[in-house]
PDB file of C-alpha atoms in Angstrom:
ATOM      1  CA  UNK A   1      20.640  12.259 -29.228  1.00 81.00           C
ATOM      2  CA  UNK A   2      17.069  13.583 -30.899  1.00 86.00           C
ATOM      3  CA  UNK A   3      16.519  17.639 -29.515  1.00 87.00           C
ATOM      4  CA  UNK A   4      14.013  17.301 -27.263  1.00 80.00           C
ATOM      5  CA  UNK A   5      12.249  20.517 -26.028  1.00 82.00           C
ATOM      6  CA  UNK A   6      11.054  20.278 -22.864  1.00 80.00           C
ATOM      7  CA  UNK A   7       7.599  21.101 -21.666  1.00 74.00           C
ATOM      8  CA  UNK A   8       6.924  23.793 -18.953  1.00 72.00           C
ATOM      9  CA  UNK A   9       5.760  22.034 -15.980  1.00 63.00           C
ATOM     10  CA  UNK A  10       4.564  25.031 -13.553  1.00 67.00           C
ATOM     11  CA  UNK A  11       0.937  24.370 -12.051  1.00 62.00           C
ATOM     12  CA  UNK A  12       0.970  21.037 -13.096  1.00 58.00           C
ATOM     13  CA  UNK A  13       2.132  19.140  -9.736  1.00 62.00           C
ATOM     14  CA  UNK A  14      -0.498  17.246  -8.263  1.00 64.00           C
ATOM     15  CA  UNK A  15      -2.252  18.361  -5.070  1.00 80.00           C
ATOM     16  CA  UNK A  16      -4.426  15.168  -4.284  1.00 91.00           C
ATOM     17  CA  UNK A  17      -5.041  15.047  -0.081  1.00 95.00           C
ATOM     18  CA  UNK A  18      -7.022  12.855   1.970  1.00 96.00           C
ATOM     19  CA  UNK A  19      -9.211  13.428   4.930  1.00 96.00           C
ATOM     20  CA  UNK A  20      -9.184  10.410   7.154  1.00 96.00           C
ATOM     21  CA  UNK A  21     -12.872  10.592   6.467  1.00 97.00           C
ATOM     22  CA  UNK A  22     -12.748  10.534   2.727  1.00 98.00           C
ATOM     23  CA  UNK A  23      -9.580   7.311   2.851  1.00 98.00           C
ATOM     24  CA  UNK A  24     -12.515   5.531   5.264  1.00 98.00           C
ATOM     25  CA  UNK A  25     -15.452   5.879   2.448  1.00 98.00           C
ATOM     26  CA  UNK A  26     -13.518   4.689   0.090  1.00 98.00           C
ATOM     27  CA  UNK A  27     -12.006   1.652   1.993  1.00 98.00           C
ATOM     28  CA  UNK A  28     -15.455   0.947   3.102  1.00 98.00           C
ATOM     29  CA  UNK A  29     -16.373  -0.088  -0.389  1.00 98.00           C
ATOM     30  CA  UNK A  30     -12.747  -1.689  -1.412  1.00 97.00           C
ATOM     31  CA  UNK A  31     -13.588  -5.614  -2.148  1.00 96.00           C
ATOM     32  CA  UNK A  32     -11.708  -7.627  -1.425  1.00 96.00           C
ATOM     33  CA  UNK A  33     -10.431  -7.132   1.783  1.00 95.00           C
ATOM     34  CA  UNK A  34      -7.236  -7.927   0.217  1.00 97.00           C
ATOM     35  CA  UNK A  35      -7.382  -4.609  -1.051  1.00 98.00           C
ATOM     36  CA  UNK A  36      -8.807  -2.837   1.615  1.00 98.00           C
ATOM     37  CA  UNK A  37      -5.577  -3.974   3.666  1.00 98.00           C
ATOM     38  CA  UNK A  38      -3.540  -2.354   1.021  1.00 97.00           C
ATOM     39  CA  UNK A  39      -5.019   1.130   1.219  1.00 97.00           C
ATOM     40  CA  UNK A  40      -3.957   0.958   5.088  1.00 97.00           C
ATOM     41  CA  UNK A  41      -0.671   0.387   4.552  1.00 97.00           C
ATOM     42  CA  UNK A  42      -0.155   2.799   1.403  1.00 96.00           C
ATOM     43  CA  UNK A  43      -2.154   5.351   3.836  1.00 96.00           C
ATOM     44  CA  UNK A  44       0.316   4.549   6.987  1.00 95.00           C
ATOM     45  CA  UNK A  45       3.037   4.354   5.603  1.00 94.00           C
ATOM     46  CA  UNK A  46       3.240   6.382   2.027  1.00 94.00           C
ATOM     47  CA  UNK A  47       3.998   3.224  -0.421  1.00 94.00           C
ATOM     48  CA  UNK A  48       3.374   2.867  -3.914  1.00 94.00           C
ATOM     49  CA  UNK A  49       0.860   0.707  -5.560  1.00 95.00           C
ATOM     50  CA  UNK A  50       3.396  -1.714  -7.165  1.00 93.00           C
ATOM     51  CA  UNK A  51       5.749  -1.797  -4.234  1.00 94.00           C
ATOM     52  CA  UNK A  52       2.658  -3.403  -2.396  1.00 96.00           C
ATOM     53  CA  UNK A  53       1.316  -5.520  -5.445  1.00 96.00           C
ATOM     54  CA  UNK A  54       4.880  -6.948  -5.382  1.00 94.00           C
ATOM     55  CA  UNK A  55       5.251  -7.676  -1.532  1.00 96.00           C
ATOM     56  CA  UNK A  56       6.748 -10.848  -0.311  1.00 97.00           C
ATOM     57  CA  UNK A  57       6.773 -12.520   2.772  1.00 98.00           C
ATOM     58  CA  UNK A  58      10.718 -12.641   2.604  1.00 97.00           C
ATOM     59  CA  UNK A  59      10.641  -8.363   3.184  1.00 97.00           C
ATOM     60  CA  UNK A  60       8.458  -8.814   6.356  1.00 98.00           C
ATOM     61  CA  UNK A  61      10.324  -9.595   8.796  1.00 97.00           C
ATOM     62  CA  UNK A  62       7.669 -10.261  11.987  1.00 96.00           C
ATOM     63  CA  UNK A  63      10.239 -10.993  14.891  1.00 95.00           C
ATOM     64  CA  UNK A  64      12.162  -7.976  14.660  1.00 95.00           C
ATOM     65  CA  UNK A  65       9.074  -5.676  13.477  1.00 96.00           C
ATOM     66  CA  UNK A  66       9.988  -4.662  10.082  1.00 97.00           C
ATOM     67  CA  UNK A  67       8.530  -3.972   6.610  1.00 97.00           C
ATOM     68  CA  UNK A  68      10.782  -4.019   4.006  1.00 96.00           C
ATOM     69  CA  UNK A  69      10.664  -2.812   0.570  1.00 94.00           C
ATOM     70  CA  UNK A  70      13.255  -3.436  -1.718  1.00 90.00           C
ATOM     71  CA  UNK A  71      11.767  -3.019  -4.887  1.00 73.00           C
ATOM     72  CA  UNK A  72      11.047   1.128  -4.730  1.00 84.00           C
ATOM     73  CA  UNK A  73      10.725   3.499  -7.495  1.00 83.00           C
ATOM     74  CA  UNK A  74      14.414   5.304  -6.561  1.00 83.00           C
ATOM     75  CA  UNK A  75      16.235   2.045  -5.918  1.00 83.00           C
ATOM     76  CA  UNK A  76      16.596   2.541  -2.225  1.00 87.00           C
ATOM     77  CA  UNK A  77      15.333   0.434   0.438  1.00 91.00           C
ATOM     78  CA  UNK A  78      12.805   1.530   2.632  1.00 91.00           C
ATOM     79  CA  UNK A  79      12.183   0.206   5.919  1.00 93.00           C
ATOM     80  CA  UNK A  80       8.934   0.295   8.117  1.00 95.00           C
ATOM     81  CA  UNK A  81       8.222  -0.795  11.784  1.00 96.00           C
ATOM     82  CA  UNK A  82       5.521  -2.543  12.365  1.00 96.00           C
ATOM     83  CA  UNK A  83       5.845  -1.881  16.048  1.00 95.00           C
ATOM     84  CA  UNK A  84       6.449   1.208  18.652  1.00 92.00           C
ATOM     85  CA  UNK A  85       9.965   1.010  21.035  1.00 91.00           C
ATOM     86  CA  UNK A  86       7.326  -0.726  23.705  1.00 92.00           C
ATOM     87  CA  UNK A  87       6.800  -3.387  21.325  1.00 89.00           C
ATOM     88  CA  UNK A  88       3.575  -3.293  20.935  1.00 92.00           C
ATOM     89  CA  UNK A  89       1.901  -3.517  17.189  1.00 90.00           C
ATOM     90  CA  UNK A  90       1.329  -0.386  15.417  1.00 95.00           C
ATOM     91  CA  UNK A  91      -1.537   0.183  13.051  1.00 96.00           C
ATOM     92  CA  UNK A  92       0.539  -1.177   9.889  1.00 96.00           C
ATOM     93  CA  UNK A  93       1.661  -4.204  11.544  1.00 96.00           C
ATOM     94  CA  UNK A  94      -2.006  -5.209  12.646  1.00 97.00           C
ATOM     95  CA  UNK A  95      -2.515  -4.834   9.066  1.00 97.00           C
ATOM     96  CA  UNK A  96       0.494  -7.107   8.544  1.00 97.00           C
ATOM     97  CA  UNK A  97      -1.078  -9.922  11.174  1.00 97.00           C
ATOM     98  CA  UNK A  98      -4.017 -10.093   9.402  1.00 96.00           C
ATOM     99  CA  UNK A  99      -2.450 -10.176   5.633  1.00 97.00           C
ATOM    100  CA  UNK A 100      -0.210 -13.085   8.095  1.00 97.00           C
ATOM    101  CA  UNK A 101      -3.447 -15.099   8.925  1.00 95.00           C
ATOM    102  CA  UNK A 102      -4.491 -14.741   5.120  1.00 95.00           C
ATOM    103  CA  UNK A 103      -1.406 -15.927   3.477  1.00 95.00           C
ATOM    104  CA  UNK A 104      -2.802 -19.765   3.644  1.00 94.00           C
ATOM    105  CA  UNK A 105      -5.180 -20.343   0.474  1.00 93.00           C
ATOM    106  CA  UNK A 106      -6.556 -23.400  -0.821  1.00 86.00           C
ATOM    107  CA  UNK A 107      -9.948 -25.716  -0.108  1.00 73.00           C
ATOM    108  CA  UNK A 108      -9.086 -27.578   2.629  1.00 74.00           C
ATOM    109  CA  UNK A 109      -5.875 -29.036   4.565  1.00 70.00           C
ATOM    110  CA  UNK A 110      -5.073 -31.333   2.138  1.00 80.00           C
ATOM    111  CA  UNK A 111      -4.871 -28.936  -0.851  1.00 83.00           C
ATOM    112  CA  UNK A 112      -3.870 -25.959   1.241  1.00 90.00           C
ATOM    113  CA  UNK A 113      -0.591 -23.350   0.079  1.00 94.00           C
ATOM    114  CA  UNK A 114       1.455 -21.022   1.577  1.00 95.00           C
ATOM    115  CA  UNK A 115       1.244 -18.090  -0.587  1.00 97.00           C
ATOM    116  CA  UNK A 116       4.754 -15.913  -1.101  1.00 97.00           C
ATOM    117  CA  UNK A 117       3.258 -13.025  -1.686  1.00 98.00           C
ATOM    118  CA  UNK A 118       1.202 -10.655   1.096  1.00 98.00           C
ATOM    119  CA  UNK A 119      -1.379  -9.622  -1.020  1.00 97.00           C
ATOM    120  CA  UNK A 120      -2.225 -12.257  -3.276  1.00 97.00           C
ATOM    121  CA  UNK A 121      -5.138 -14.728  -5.244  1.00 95.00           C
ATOM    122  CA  UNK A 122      -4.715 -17.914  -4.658  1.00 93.00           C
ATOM    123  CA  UNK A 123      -1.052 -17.602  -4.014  1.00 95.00           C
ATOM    124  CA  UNK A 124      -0.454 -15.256  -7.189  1.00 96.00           C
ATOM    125  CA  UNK A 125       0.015 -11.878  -6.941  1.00 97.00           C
ATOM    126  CA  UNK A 126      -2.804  -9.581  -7.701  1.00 97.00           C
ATOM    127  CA  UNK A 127      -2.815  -7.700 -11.294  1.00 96.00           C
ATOM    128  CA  UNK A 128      -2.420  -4.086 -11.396  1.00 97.00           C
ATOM    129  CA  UNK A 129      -5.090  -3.540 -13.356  1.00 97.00           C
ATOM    130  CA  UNK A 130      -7.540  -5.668 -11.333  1.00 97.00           C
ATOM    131  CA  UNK A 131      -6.325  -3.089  -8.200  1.00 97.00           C
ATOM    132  CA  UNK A 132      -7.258  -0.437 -10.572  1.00 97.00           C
ATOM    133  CA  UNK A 133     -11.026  -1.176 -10.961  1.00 98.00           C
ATOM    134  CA  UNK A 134     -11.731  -1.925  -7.566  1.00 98.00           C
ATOM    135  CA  UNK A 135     -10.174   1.790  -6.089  1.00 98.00           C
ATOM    136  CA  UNK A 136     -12.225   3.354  -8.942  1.00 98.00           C
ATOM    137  CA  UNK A 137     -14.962   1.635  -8.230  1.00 98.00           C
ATOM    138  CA  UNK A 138     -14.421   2.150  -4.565  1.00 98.00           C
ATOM    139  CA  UNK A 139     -14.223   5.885  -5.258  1.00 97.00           C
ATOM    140  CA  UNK A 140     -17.189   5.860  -7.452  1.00 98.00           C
ATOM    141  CA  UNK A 141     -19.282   4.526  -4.600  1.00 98.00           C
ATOM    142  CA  UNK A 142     -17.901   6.687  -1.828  1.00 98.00           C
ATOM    143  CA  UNK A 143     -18.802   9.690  -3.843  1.00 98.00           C
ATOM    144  CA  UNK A 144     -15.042  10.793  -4.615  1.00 97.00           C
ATOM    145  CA  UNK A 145     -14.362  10.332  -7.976  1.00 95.00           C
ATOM    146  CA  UNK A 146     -11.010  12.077  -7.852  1.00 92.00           C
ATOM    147  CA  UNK A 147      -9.332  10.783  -5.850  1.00 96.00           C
ATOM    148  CA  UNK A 148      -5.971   8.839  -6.420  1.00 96.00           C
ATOM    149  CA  UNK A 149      -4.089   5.480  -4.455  1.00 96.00           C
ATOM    150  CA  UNK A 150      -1.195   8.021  -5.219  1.00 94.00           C
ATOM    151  CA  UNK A 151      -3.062  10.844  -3.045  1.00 96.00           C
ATOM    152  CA  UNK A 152      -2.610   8.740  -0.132  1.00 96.00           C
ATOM    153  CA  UNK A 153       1.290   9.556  -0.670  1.00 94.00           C
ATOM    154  CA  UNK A 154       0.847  12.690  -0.821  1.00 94.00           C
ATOM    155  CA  UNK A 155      -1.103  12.759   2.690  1.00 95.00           C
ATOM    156  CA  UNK A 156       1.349  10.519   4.061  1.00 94.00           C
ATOM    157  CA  UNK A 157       4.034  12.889   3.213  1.00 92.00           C
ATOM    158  CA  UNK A 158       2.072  15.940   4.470  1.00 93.00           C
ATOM    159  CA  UNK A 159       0.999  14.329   7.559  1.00 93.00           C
ATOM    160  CA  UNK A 160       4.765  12.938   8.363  1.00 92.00           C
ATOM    161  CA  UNK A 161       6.087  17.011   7.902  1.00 92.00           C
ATOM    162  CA  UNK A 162       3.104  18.034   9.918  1.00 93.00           C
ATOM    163  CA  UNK A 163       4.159  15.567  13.061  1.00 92.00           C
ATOM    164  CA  UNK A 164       7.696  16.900  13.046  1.00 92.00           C
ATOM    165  CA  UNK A 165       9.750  13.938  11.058  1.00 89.00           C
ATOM    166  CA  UNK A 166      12.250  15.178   8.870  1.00 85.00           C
ATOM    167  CA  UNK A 167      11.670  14.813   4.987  1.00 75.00           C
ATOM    168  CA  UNK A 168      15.367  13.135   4.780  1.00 70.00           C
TER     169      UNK A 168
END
């Protein structure tokens, strides 16, 4: 195995936060709404950009109230509710019932598909790169150029500590 030297990495963690204000400027201008419903959940519930890209309709599991992603960066599975003890829908699962009533794509009844994936284009799941230019220009036009999808994370993470849930 090659020496590698490694590189000092002090100061150089990110520190990207949200205000609930800023997250709302910038999902104001996120087209399509396809997209806009992805910020939500990354903002509610800390997820990655490809574990949402990659979101199937097998991982959401509506009767029970769970969001479930399989496919995460560490290898373990993560699981979200989409509703409180009393049953009633949180904010991620009304973003969930409204990715539900956009899953059907197609013309008209005759031509009409199911698609397998919860954020998708005419049934195919969106390109990273197409995700990409929309948050930047999203960003652009809210007046925060900075900012990062990942931020939202970050907030998550910060917010979650701040309410009292444990980091394991």
């Amino acid at each position: 195995v090659p020496y590698l030297p490694r590189v000092p990495m002090k100061g150089q963690a990110r520190q990207g936060f949200f205000t609930r204000a800023e997250f709302e400027a910038i999902v104001g201008h996120l087209e399509p709404a396809a997209f806009a419903d992805l910020a939500w959940i990354a903002y509610l519930a800390g997820c990655r950009r490809g574990e949402l890209l990659g979101l199937r309709w097998e991982h959401v599991d509506r009767s029970r109230g769970v969001l479930t992603f399989v496919d995460t960066k560490n290898g373990d599975d993560r699981a979200v509710p989409l509703r409180d003890e009393r049953g009633e829908l949180l904010a991620v699962g009304q973003v969930i019932e409204r990715r539900w009533k956009a899953r059907v794509y197609g013309a008209d009844s005759e031509t009409a598909r199911v698609s397998a994936y919860v954020f998708h284009h005419e049934g195919q799941p969106y390109n990273p790169a197409t995700f990409t230019r929309a948050w930047q220009a999203a960003r652009e036009a809210a007046g925060l150029p900075g900012k990062l999808l990942h931020d939202l994370r970050r907030t998550f993470a910060r917010d979650a500590t701040d309410a009292g849930v444990s980091q394991a």
